[in-house]
Coordinates of C-alpha atoms (C1' of nucleotides) in Angstrom, one line a residue:
Chain A
M78 CA -78.9 212.5 71.8
S79 CA -76.2 212.6 74.3
Q80 CA -77.3 211.4 77.7
T81 CA -74.8 213.2 79.9
V82 CA -75.1 216.6 78.3
D83 CA -79.0 216.1 78.1
R84 CA -79.1 215.5 81.9
A85 CA -76.8 218.4 82.6
L86 CA -78.9 220.8 80.4
S87 CA -82.1 219.5 82.2
I88 CA -80.6 221.0 85.5
L89 CA -80.7 224.4 84.3
P90 CA -84.6 224.9 83.7
L91 CA -84.9 223.0 87.1
L92 CA -82.8 225.7 88.7
A93 CA -84.5 228.5 87.1
E94 CA -87.5 227.6 89.4
G95 CA -85.6 228.7 92.2
P96 CA -82.4 227.4 94.1
A97 CA -82.1 223.7 94.8
D98 CA -79.9 221.4 96.8
L99 CA -78.0 218.5 95.6
G100 CA -80.6 215.9 96.7
K101 CA -83.5 217.7 95.0
V102 CA -81.5 217.9 91.7
A103 CA -80.5 214.1 91.8
E104 CA -84.3 213.3 92.6
R105 CA -85.7 215.4 89.7
L106 CA -83.1 214.1 87.3
G107 CA -83.7 210.6 88.3
V108 CA -80.0 209.8 88.9
H109 CA -77.7 209.0 91.9
K110 CA -76.5 212.0 93.9
S111 CA -73.0 211.5 92.9
T112 CA -73.9 211.7 89.3
A113 CA -75.8 214.9 89.9
L114 CA -73.0 216.3 91.9
R115 CA -70.5 215.8 89.0
L116 CA -72.8 217.4 86.4
L117 CA -73.4 220.4 88.8
R118 CA -69.6 220.6 89.2
T119 CA -69.0 220.8 85.5
L120 CA -71.8 223.4 85.2
H121 CA -70.3 225.2 88.0
E122 CA -66.7 225.4 86.4
H123 CA -68.4 226.9 83.4
G124 CA -70.2 229.4 85.5
M125 CA -73.5 228.3 84.5
V126 CA -74.6 227.5 88.1
Y127 CA -73.5 229.3 91.2
R128 CA -73.4 227.8 94.6
Q129 CA -74.7 230.2 97.2
S130 CA -73.8 230.4 101.0
D131 CA -76.4 227.9 101.9
Q132 CA -74.8 225.3 99.5
R133 CA -77.7 225.3 97.3
Y134 CA -77.3 225.9 93.5
R135 CA -78.9 228.6 91.4
L136 CA -78.2 229.7 87.9
G137 CA -75.0 231.6 87.4
A138 CA -73.6 234.7 86.1
R139 CA -72.0 233.2 82.9
L140 CA -75.4 232.1 81.7
I141 CA -76.6 235.8 82.0
A142 CA -73.5 237.2 80.1
L143 CA -73.9 234.6 77.4
A144 CA -77.5 235.5 77.0
Q145 CA -76.3 239.1 76.7
E146 CA -73.9 238.3 73.9
A147 CA -76.5 236.2 72.2
M148 CA -78.8 239.1 72.0
E149 CA -76.1 241.6 71.0
N150 CA -75.3 239.3 68.1
L151 CA -78.7 239.4 66.7
D152 CA -77.9 242.0 64.0
I153 CA -81.6 242.9 63.5
R154 CA -81.5 244.4 67.0
G155 CA -78.6 246.7 66.4
I156 CA -80.1 248.0 63.1
A157 CA -83.6 248.5 64.8
H158 CA -82.6 250.0 68.0
P159 CA -82.0 253.7 66.8
H160 CA -85.4 253.5 65.0
L161 CA -87.2 252.2 68.0
V162 CA -85.7 255.1 70.0
R163 CA -86.9 257.7 67.5
L164 CA -90.4 256.2 67.3
N165 CA -90.3 256.4 71.2
E166 CA -89.3 260.1 70.9
Q167 CA -92.1 260.7 68.5
C168 CA -95.0 259.0 70.4
G169 CA -93.7 258.6 74.0
H170 CA -95.1 255.1 74.3
T171 CA -93.3 251.9 75.1
V172 CA -91.8 250.3 71.9
H173 CA -90.8 246.5 71.7
L174 CA -89.0 244.5 69.3
A175 CA -89.4 240.7 69.1
V176 CA -88.4 237.8 67.0
Y177 CA -89.8 234.2 66.6
E178 CA -87.7 231.2 67.3
E179 CA -88.5 227.7 67.8
D180 CA -92.1 227.8 69.1
E181 CA -91.6 230.9 71.0
V182 CA -91.7 234.5 70.5
L183 CA -89.5 236.8 72.6
Y184 CA -88.8 240.4 73.2
I185 CA -85.3 241.4 72.2
D186 CA -85.5 245.1 72.8
K187 CA -87.5 247.6 74.3
V188 CA -87.7 251.4 74.7
E189 CA -89.5 252.4 77.9
S190 CA -92.7 254.8 77.8
R191 CA -92.1 258.3 78.8
Y192 CA -95.3 258.3 80.5
P193 CA -95.4 257.5 84.3
V194 CA -97.6 254.5 83.8
R195 CA -95.6 251.8 82.3
M196 CA -96.4 248.2 81.3
Y197 CA -94.6 245.3 82.7
S198 CA -92.3 243.4 80.3
R199 CA -88.6 242.5 80.2
I200 CA -86.2 241.9 77.3
G201 CA -85.8 238.2 77.1
K202 CA -89.2 237.4 78.4
P203 CA -91.2 235.0 76.1
V204 CA -94.4 236.8 75.1
A205 CA -97.9 235.7 75.4
I206 CA -97.9 234.1 72.2
T207 CA -101.6 233.7 71.4
V208 CA -102.6 237.3 72.0
A209 CA -99.5 239.6 71.6
A210 CA -99.8 241.6 68.4
V211 CA -96.0 241.0 67.6
A212 CA -96.5 237.3 67.9
K213 CA -99.4 237.3 65.5
L214 CA -97.3 238.9 62.8
L215 CA -94.4 236.5 63.4
L216 CA -96.5 233.4 63.4
A217 CA -98.8 234.5 60.5
D218 CA -95.7 234.3 58.2
L219 CA -94.8 230.8 59.1
P220 CA -95.4 228.1 56.4
E221 CA -99.0 226.8 56.6
H222 CA -98.3 223.3 57.9
E223 CA -96.0 224.6 60.5
R224 CA -98.5 227.4 61.7
R225 CA -101.3 224.8 61.8
A226 CA -99.1 222.4 64.0
L227 CA -98.1 225.1 66.3
A228 CA -101.5 226.5 66.8
E229 CA -102.8 223.1 67.7
Q230 CA -100.3 222.4 70.4
L231 CA -100.3 225.9 72.0
D232 CA -102.4 226.6 75.2
Y233 CA -104.9 229.5 75.0
P234 CA -105.1 231.0 78.5
L235 CA -107.9 233.4 78.9
Y236 CA -105.9 236.4 80.3
T237 CA -108.9 238.6 79.7
S238 CA -112.3 238.2 78.0
R239 CA -110.8 239.3 74.8
S240 CA -108.0 236.7 74.6
T241 CA -107.9 234.3 71.7
P242 CA -109.9 231.3 73.0
N243 CA -108.7 228.5 70.8
A244 CA -106.7 227.3 67.8
P245 CA -109.4 227.9 65.0
A246 CA -109.9 231.4 66.2
F247 CA -106.2 232.0 66.4
L248 CA -105.7 230.6 62.9
R249 CA -108.4 233.0 61.5
E250 CA -106.7 235.9 63.3
L251 CA -103.5 235.0 61.7
D252 CA -104.9 234.9 58.4
K253 CA -106.4 238.4 58.7
V254 CA -103.1 239.7 60.1
R255 CA -101.2 238.3 57.1
E256 CA -103.6 239.9 54.7
Q257 CA -103.7 243.3 56.3
G258 CA -100.0 243.5 57.1
W259 CA -100.3 244.7 60.7
A260 CA -101.7 243.4 63.8
T261 CA -103.3 244.7 67.2
D262 CA -103.7 243.5 70.6
L263 CA -106.7 245.2 72.2
G264 CA -106.9 244.3 75.8
G265 CA -106.2 240.6 75.0
H266 CA -103.4 240.2 77.5
E267 CA -104.1 242.8 80.1
E268 CA -107.5 244.4 80.1
S269 CA -106.3 247.9 80.0
I270 CA -103.4 247.7 77.6
N271 CA -103.5 248.0 73.7
C272 CA -100.9 247.3 71.2
V273 CA -100.3 248.0 67.5
A274 CA -97.6 246.2 65.6
A275 CA -96.0 246.1 62.3
P276 CA -93.7 243.4 60.7
I277 CA -90.0 243.7 59.7
R278 CA -89.1 241.8 56.5
G279 CA -85.7 240.6 55.1
A280 CA -84.7 240.9 51.7
D281 CA -86.6 237.7 50.6
G282 CA -89.9 239.4 52.0
R283 CA -90.1 236.8 55.0
V284 CA -90.8 238.5 58.4
V285 CA -87.9 238.4 60.4
A286 CA -89.0 240.4 63.4
A287 CA -91.9 242.5 64.7
M288 CA -92.2 245.7 66.5
S289 CA -95.0 247.3 68.4
V290 CA -96.2 250.3 70.3
S291 CA -98.1 249.6 73.6
A292 CA -100.0 252.0 75.8
P293 CA -102.5 251.6 78.6
N294 CA -106.1 253.0 78.2
V295 CA -105.5 255.5 80.9
V296 CA -103.0 257.3 78.5
V297 CA -104.6 257.0 75.2
T298 CA -107.8 255.0 73.9
A299 CA -107.5 252.2 71.5
D300 CA -108.7 254.5 68.7
E301 CA -106.0 257.1 69.4
L302 CA -103.3 254.5 69.4
L303 CA -104.5 253.3 66.1
T304 CA -103.8 256.6 64.6
L305 CA -100.2 255.9 65.1
L306 CA -100.3 252.9 62.8
P307 CA -98.9 254.6 59.7
L308 CA -96.0 255.9 61.8
V309 CA -95.4 252.4 63.1
R310 CA -95.5 250.8 59.7
R311 CA -93.2 253.5 58.3
T312 CA -90.8 252.8 60.9
A313 CA -90.9 249.0 60.5
D314 CA -90.4 249.6 56.8
A315 CA -87.4 251.8 57.4
I316 CA -85.9 248.9 59.5
S317 CA -86.7 246.4 56.9
G318 CA -85.0 248.5 54.2
E319 CA -82.0 248.8 56.2
Y320 CA -81.9 245.2 57.3
S321 CA -82.3 243.8 53.9
G322 CA -79.5 246.2 52.5
R323 CA -81.8 248.3 50.3
T324 CA -81.2 251.4 52.4
P325 CA -77.7 252.2 53.6
A326 CA -77.6 253.0 57.3
K327 CA -78.0 256.8 57.8
D328 CA -75.3 258.9 59.5
T329 CA -76.7 260.2 62.7
P330 CA -78.6 263.1 61.5
Chain B
M103 CA -64.9 216.9 85.7
S104 CA -67.3 215.6 83.0
Q105 CA -65.8 215.5 79.7
T106 CA -68.9 215.4 77.5
V107 CA -70.7 218.2 79.4
D108 CA -67.4 220.1 79.5
R109 CA -67.1 220.0 75.8
A110 CA -70.8 220.9 75.2
L111 CA -70.6 224.0 77.4
S112 CA -67.4 225.1 75.7
I113 CA -69.5 225.5 72.5
L114 CA -71.6 228.3 74.1
P115 CA -69.0 230.9 74.6
L116 CA -67.5 230.0 71.2
L117 CA -70.9 230.7 69.6
A118 CA -71.3 233.8 71.4
E119 CA -68.5 235.3 69.5
G120 CA -70.8 234.8 66.4
P121 CA -72.4 232.0 64.3
A122 CA -70.3 229.0 63.4
D123 CA -70.7 226.1 61.3
L124 CA -70.1 222.4 62.2
G125 CA -66.5 222.2 61.1
K126 CA -65.5 225.3 62.9
V127 CA -67.2 224.0 66.0
A128 CA -65.4 220.8 65.8
E129 CA -62.0 222.3 65.0
R130 CA -62.2 224.8 68.0
L131 CA -63.3 221.9 70.3
G132 CA -60.5 219.7 69.0
V133 CA -62.9 216.8 68.4
H134 CA -64.3 214.8 65.4
K135 CA -67.1 216.4 63.4
S136 CA -69.4 213.7 64.4
T137 CA -68.8 214.3 68.1
A138 CA -69.4 218.1 67.6
L139 CA -72.5 217.3 65.7
R140 CA -74.0 215.2 68.5
L141 CA -73.1 217.8 71.1
L142 CA -74.8 220.5 69.0
R143 CA -77.9 218.3 68.5
T144 CA -78.2 217.9 72.1
L145 CA -77.9 221.7 72.8
H146 CA -80.3 222.1 70.0
E147 CA -82.9 219.9 71.7
H148 CA -82.7 222.0 74.8
G149 CA -83.2 225.3 72.9
M150 CA -79.6 226.4 73.8
V151 CA -78.5 226.8 70.3
Y152 CA -80.3 227.7 67.2
R153 CA -79.8 226.6 63.7
Q154 CA -80.2 229.5 61.3
S155 CA -81.2 229.2 57.7
D156 CA -77.6 229.0 56.4
Q157 CA -77.1 225.9 58.7
R158 CA -74.7 227.7 61.0
Y159 CA -75.4 227.6 64.8
R160 CA -75.9 230.5 67.0
L161 CA -77.0 230.8 70.6
G162 CA -80.7 230.1 71.2
A163 CA -83.8 231.5 72.8
R164 CA -84.0 229.2 75.8
L165 CA -80.6 230.5 76.9
I166 CA -81.9 234.1 76.9
A167 CA -85.2 233.0 78.7
L168 CA -83.2 231.2 81.3
A169 CA -81.0 234.1 82.1
Q170 CA -84.0 236.0 82.3
E171 CA -85.4 233.8 85.0
A172 CA -82.1 233.6 86.6
M173 CA -82.3 237.4 87.2
E174 CA -85.9 237.5 88.3
N175 CA -85.0 235.1 91.0
L176 CA -82.4 237.1 92.7
D177 CA -84.3 238.3 95.5
I178 CA -82.1 241.3 96.0
R179 CA -83.3 242.6 92.8
G180 CA -87.0 242.5 93.6
I181 CA -86.4 244.3 96.9
A182 CA -84.2 246.9 95.5
H183 CA -86.0 247.8 92.3
P184 CA -88.7 250.2 93.9
H185 CA -85.9 251.9 95.8
L186 CA -83.9 252.3 92.5
V187 CA -87.0 253.8 90.8
R188 CA -87.7 256.2 93.6
L189 CA -83.9 257.3 93.7
N190 CA -84.2 257.8 89.9
E191 CA -87.2 259.9 90.4
Q192 CA -85.4 262.2 92.9
C193 CA -82.2 262.7 90.9
G194 CA -83.1 262.0 87.4
H195 CA -79.8 260.0 86.6
T196 CA -79.1 256.5 85.6
V197 CA -79.2 254.1 88.6
H198 CA -77.5 250.7 88.5
L199 CA -77.6 247.6 90.7
A200 CA -74.8 245.2 90.6
V201 CA -73.5 241.9 92.2
Y202 CA -70.3 240.1 92.4
E203 CA -70.2 236.4 91.4
E204 CA -67.2 234.2 90.7
D205 CA -64.5 236.8 89.6
E206 CA -67.1 239.0 87.7
V207 CA -69.3 241.9 88.6
L208 CA -72.5 242.4 86.7
Y209 CA -75.4 244.7 86.4
I210 CA -78.6 243.0 87.4
D211 CA -80.8 246.1 87.2
K212 CA -80.9 249.6 85.8
V213 CA -83.2 252.5 85.6
E214 CA -82.6 254.8 82.8
S215 CA -81.6 258.5 83.2
R216 CA -84.4 261.0 82.5
Y217 CA -81.9 263.2 80.8
P218 CA -81.6 263.0 77.0
V219 CA -77.9 262.1 77.4
R220 CA -77.6 258.5 78.5
M221 CA -74.8 256.2 79.1
Y222 CA -74.4 252.8 77.5
S223 CA -74.8 249.8 79.6
R224 CA -76.9 246.8 79.6
I225 CA -78.4 244.6 82.4
G226 CA -76.3 241.3 82.4
K227 CA -73.2 242.9 81.0
P228 CA -70.1 242.4 83.1
V229 CA -68.8 245.6 84.3
A230 CA -65.3 247.1 84.0
I231 CA -64.2 245.4 87.1
T232 CA -61.1 247.5 87.7
V233 CA -62.8 250.9 87.6
A234 CA -66.5 250.7 88.2
A235 CA -67.6 252.2 91.6
V236 CA -70.0 249.3 92.2
A237 CA -67.1 246.7 91.4
K238 CA -64.7 248.4 93.9
L239 CA -67.3 248.1 96.7
L240 CA -68.1 244.4 96.0
L241 CA -64.4 243.6 95.7
A242 CA -63.4 245.6 98.7
D243 CA -65.4 243.3 100.9
L244 CA -63.9 240.0 99.8
P245 CA -61.6 238.1 102.3
E246 CA -58.1 239.5 101.9
H247 CA -56.5 236.4 100.2
E248 CA -59.3 236.2 97.7
R249 CA -59.1 240.0 97.0
R250 CA -55.2 239.8 96.5
A251 CA -55.5 236.7 94.3
L252 CA -58.2 238.3 92.1
A253 CA -56.4 241.6 91.9
E254 CA -53.2 239.9 90.6
Q255 CA -55.1 237.9 87.9
L256 CA -57.0 240.9 86.5
D257 CA -56.2 242.9 83.4
Y258 CA -55.9 246.6 83.9
P259 CA -57.1 248.2 80.6
L260 CA -56.4 251.9 80.4
Y261 CA -59.9 253.0 79.3
T262 CA -58.9 256.6 80.2
S263 CA -55.8 258.3 81.8
R264 CA -57.7 258.0 85.2
S265 CA -58.2 254.1 84.9
T266 CA -56.7 252.1 87.7
P267 CA -53.3 251.1 86.2
N268 CA -52.2 248.0 88.1
A269 CA -52.8 245.5 91.0
P270 CA -51.2 247.5 93.7
A271 CA -53.0 250.7 92.9
F272 CA -56.2 248.8 92.7
L273 CA -55.7 247.1 96.1
R274 CA -54.9 250.6 97.7
E275 CA -58.2 252.0 96.2
L276 CA -60.1 249.0 97.6
D277 CA -58.6 249.7 101.0
K278 CA -59.7 253.1 100.9
V279 CA -63.2 252.3 99.6
R280 CA -63.6 249.7 102.4
E281 CA -62.7 252.3 105.0
Q282 CA -65.0 255.1 103.7
G283 CA -67.9 252.8 103.0
W284 CA -68.6 254.2 99.6
A285 CA -66.9 254.5 96.1
T286 CA -66.7 256.7 93.1
D287 CA -65.6 256.3 89.4
L288 CA -64.5 259.7 88.2
G289 CA -63.9 259.3 84.6
G290 CA -62.0 256.0 85.0
H291 CA -64.2 254.1 82.4
E292 CA -65.4 256.8 80.1
E293 CA -63.7 260.2 80.2
S294 CA -67.0 262.2 80.6
I295 CA -68.8 260.0 83.0
N296 CA -68.7 259.9 86.7
C297 CA -70.4 257.6 89.2
V298 CA -71.1 257.5 92.9
A299 CA -71.7 254.1 94.7
A300 CA -72.9 252.7 98.0
P301 CA -73.0 249.1 99.2
I302 CA -75.9 247.0 100.2
R303 CA -75.4 244.7 103.1
G304 CA -77.1 241.5 104.3
A305 CA -77.9 240.6 108.0
D306 CA -74.3 239.7 108.7
G307 CA -72.8 242.9 107.4
R308 CA -71.3 241.4 104.3
V309 CA -71.8 243.3 101.0
V310 CA -74.4 241.4 98.9
A311 CA -74.8 244.1 96.1
A312 CA -73.9 247.6 95.3
M313 CA -75.7 250.4 93.7
S314 CA -74.6 253.6 91.8
V315 CA -75.8 256.7 90.3
S316 CA -74.1 257.7 87.0
A317 CA -74.0 261.0 85.1
P318 CA -72.2 262.5 82.3
N319 CA -70.1 265.7 82.8
V320 CA -72.3 267.6 80.4
V321 CA -75.2 267.1 82.8
V322 CA -73.6 267.5 86.2
T323 CA -70.0 268.0 87.3
A324 CA -68.3 265.4 89.5
D325 CA -68.7 267.8 92.5
E326 CA -72.5 268.1 91.8
L327 CA -72.8 264.4 91.6
L328 CA -71.0 263.9 94.9
T329 CA -73.7 266.0 96.7
L330 CA -76.0 263.1 95.9
L331 CA -73.8 260.8 98.0
P332 CA -76.1 260.9 101.1
L333 CA -79.2 260.4 99.3
V334 CA -77.4 257.3 97.5
R335 CA -76.2 256.0 100.9
R336 CA -79.6 256.4 102.4
T337 CA -81.2 254.3 99.6
A338 CA -78.6 251.7 99.9
D339 CA -79.1 251.5 103.5
A340 CA -82.9 251.3 103.1
I341 CA -82.4 248.3 100.7
S342 CA -80.0 246.8 103.3
G343 CA -82.4 247.0 106.0
E344 CA -85.3 245.5 103.9
Y345 CA -83.0 242.7 102.6
S346 CA -81.7 241.8 106.1
G347 CA -85.3 241.5 107.3
R348 CA -84.8 244.5 109.8
T349 CA -87.2 246.8 108.0
P350 CA -90.5 245.2 106.8
A351 CA -91.2 246.3 103.1
K352 CA -93.2 249.4 103.1
D353 CA -96.7 249.4 101.6
T354 CA -96.7 251.6 98.5
P355 CA -96.9 255.1 100.2
Chain C
dC32 C1' -73.0 216.9 32.5
dA33 C1' -69.5 214.2 34.6
dG34 C1' -66.2 215.7 37.8
dT35 C1' -64.7 217.6 42.2
dG36 C1' -64.4 219.6 46.6
dG37 C1' -66.6 220.9 50.5
dC38 C1' -70.1 220.3 53.6
dG39 C1' -73.4 217.5 57.1
dT40 C1' -74.8 213.0 58.3
dT41 C1' -75.0 207.9 59.4
dG42 C1' -73.6 203.1 61.3
dC43 C1' -70.3 200.7 63.7
dA44 C1' -66.6 198.6 66.9
dG45 C1' -63.7 199.6 70.7
dT46 C1' -63.0 201.6 74.8
dG47 C1' -62.6 205.0 78.4
dA48 C1' -65.7 208.2 80.5
dG49 C1' -69.7 208.2 83.3
dT50 C1' -72.6 205.6 86.4
dG51 C1' -74.3 203.8 90.9
dC52 C1' -72.9 201.8 95.0
dA53 C1' -71.2 202.0 99.5
dA54 C1' -68.5 204.1 102.7
dC55 C1' -67.2 208.2 104.7
dA56 C1' -67.1 213.2 106.5
dC57 C1' -69.5 216.8 108.3
dT58 C1' -73.3 219.8 110.5
dC59 C1' -77.1 220.3 112.9
dA60 C1' -80.8 219.0 116.2
dT61 C1' -82.4 216.4 119.8
Chain D
dA31 C1' -73.7 211.5 122.8
dT32 C1' -76.6 210.0 119.2
dG33 C1' -78.9 210.3 115.3
dA34 C1' -80.7 211.9 111.0
dG35 C1' -79.8 214.5 107.3
dT36 C1' -76.4 216.5 104.2
dG37 C1' -72.4 216.5 100.7
dT38 C1' -68.2 214.1 99.3
dT39 C1' -64.9 210.4 97.8
dG40 C1' -63.1 205.8 95.5
dC41 C1' -63.8 202.3 92.9
dA42 C1' -65.4 198.4 89.7
dC43 C1' -68.6 197.8 85.9
dT44 C1' -70.5 198.7 81.8
dC45 C1' -72.8 201.4 78.7
dA46 C1' -72.7 205.6 76.3
dC47 C1' -69.5 208.4 73.8
dT48 C1' -65.8 208.6 70.6
dG49 C1' -63.5 208.6 66.1
dC50 C1' -63.5 206.5 61.8
dA51 C1' -64.7 205.7 57.2
dA52 C1' -68.3 205.7 54.1
dC53 C1' -72.2 208.0 52.2
dG54 C1' -75.4 211.6 50.5
dC55 C1' -76.0 216.2 49.1
dC56 C1' -75.4 220.5 47.2
dA57 C1' -72.7 224.1 44.5
dC58 C1' -69.1 224.9 41.3
dT59 C1' -66.7 224.3 37.1
dG60 C1' -64.2 223.0 33.0

DNA sequence: CAGTGGCGTTGCAGTGAGTGCAACACTCAT
DNA sequence: ATGAGTGTTGCACTCACTGCAACGCCACTG
């Protein structure tokens, strides 16, 4: 809509790939160097980009700080966090909280496993949308046309032999997940890692977030992990109750 | 420099305070509603803002994802991380890694304490610049005029009775820190929390990052924490060596 | 249910902000 | 020295951005 802003914002993902110099930015944007310079300067004034000692630009600190505030303001996160911690204390495994937003699912909170073997993930990282248990729950709740449209436009990378292979299989899986009210990922993203997930709902019953417990095979088998399902669902329901205002937040017990 | 981009970027910190509707954004920017609308639309197309169900805008997912990539691309972080983990395994306390950038110091990595009592902090959060041990190290290394200028323009909030009260005291503290090559924060930010920190230097000897170990009084006294200083310094030096290319990265031992 | 106020949205004419050019300054290699 | 490769500046042109006014839409409300 606004050409100048559009160009300026296009610089950010470009720099996310790695530091770039003025010439490269101008080239990638398809504009004159002087134009790119002015855009970069404006971004710089706002701290969105940083000029390192070799004169190249990279993403700046303000961006990180803003993202930080953005996450703190997601009220579901603040409500859920103590519940996630308690669940982690009970089962010891990695606990994740994720939300859906504009064709992406991303982790917004995480409590690390207390076992020495940990899985790799980071808050803020978009999840493997076609296989992650939390993604299935969040997408399963979308209106049908939106869900179909999204499923069609997605890529279906074969992380493992158990990854969801294509859109029809994915849609079937989503139907199943919606019906049963919980989801799993059994080695669909990384061969040896299993997850079990449950939805968090708002007052209107819509799924606003999803949480999961993940553990590698070497710690517990998939079957053992599934025995945690009732606990995970109870936790998710407790968060739902508090989020939708049905249950007042408990005083720290 | 560029009015349109400048205005658009000004929207982001505004939304970081909390969701806002079109009228409020226009008012705060001092522009017409239609202008604000176009800026917001452009931001929206890039995923920087999100329009929630009540039509108000808040910061979007792409912003969080970008910040994520920004941090992953800081090479000091990748190099330091295994060292931080090892240090945490040895002492059990919370370990932080921080960098200075454009008048701010922010945490870019963290390994959680293994004790049940943890301190609050988050990756990406700007630190209390006038009291944090890592901040002292990073600022102490700035060129003198820059250091003085920054010290003058800072606020000196009295978090506790031991907080640095004003610019002259802060500059004296920085001189001391620069001379001794390490820094502490003994209850200057939170009454019961102490930190000990050491600098990480690049090939040219300039401080590029700082790391710290933090623990609350209830776990170890300040004196006990100080006995960890040699270990912290050795770890910082090991990271320095690897970062500046003197020591090749070890194979996982 | 017509009336009213508060929102977001659209089309348009005017103009000033953004653009690209060309020349310049600087730093490295050769 | 000489050259190629950077980033930077000043300027004339013009097109993209601006603000206005009118419109559509919902939620109240008397």
